Amino acid sequence: MDRLDNTIRPYAWGSTTAIPRLLGAEPTGEPQAEMWMGAHPGAPSRTERGTLVEVIDADPERELGPDAVAKFGPRLPFLLKLLAAGAPLSLQVHPDLTQAKEGYADEERRGVPVTAPHRTYKDANHKPELICALTEFDGLCGFRDPQRAAELLDGLGVDSLKPYVDLLHAHPEEAALREVLTAVLTADPDEMARTVTEAAAACDRLGGPYAPYADIAHHYPGDPGVIAAMLLNHVRLQPGEALFLGAGVPHAYLDGLGVEIMANSDNVLRCGLTPKHVDVPELLRIVRFEAGDPGVLRPEAGPDGEELYETPIDEFRLSRYVLPAGGATHDLTLTAPQILLCTAGSVRVGEHELTPGASVFVPSGEKTEASGTGTLFRATVVV
């Protein structure tokens, strides 16, 4: 197995303290948003044998196993991250696999450079993801019931929001949500900025359920995404709880530290809370206008102390082991590739002593045992 040396991405929304605190390092004063573990070409993990991309490319069947290669091709199909939000991320959705393939092919056909700021599809893959909280973690996930969204908007007492309130009351669920989101994203920018400013002041004054939106507006003054965010469920995860974000589900992370795993893709369609390109027609084609409970996940106990976060995705499978002092040694051997990440305590995996933030890549079939006192996350695939 290979100990991983991982890149930390300094995105502006990142916390300056959460990842350094986990790693036991001094903060640099700069944001540290994500630590990537995997073989994504944008920032592959490094090993003594080269980057993880190079290691896998040299012998995919040995590293990934023949079953994984047959199912997913000669690449690691997931990307594991530590994610530390100190400010809200962009409000966004991801396409399903068919939409991603069609969108990518269309932009390739039209000659849109992959690096162009108005390019929507960076690759032909979908990007389902799971976020598991290590601290209290705030986010937005999926649409509220239109009646509840109407009550929230109406409670601000902002006259320019009344048409949206009426739409939410007057239409069937899907039509109501579609019409209001469309209206918000296509409104006159100056008029919308005034509406957002007035709404933000009301959120500040009212507090309570409006407090998250006041904070969003503080980071993104005048952004129509502030109003769009009020159509979504606000969720506060406790440590160990998780959210699964499937295709078409609008979401945003607001604050907190978590372990995130996703299919190895970079396809994001933004709805707001960003200076980046918002492709409104394509966004409205991808979004699933379905209200419902965000579905907080809690780990399900499995054999040998493994706690699994169940999802309908084969490209990744996330579980954890909470190892008590004096506990047994656990056999983690699989006929699939694994990345093991320690987030608390000290866990011995093979010859490697892992402390918080340390990780290893385990090739398919390699004998793997874990012992110690702490928390170990396991990322793998379903073959």
mmCIF file of C-alpha atoms in Angstrom, residues 12 38 45 81 133 241 261 266 296-297 302 318 370:
data_model
loop_
_atom_site.group_PDB
_atom_site.id
_atom_site.type_symbol
_atom_site.label_atom_id
_atom_site.label_comp_id
_atom_site.label_asym_id
_atom_site.label_seq_id
_atom_site.Cartn_x
_atom_site.Cartn_y
_atom_site.Cartn_z
ATOM 1 C CA ALA A 12 -11.668 31.470 -1.378
ATOM 2 C CA GLY A 38 -7.269 10.142 -5.383
ATOM 3 C CA SER A 45 -2.186 12.243 -4.720
ATOM 4 C CA LYS A 81 -11.813 14.875 -0.023
ATOM 5 C CA ALA A 133 -19.877 15.724 8.779
ATOM 6 C CA GLU A 241 -24.370 12.325 9.785
ATOM 7 C CA ILE A 261 -16.671 11.465 -1.772
ATOM 8 C CA ASP A 266 -15.949 18.131 -12.577
ATOM 9 C CA VAL A 296 -30.051 12.797 6.432
ATOM 10 C CA LEU A 297 -28.046 9.552 6.412
ATOM 11 C CA GLY A 302 -22.180 -3.966 9.284
ATOM 12 C CA LEU A 318 -18.012 5.209 1.995
ATOM 13 C CA ALA A 370 -6.334 -1.942 10.927
#
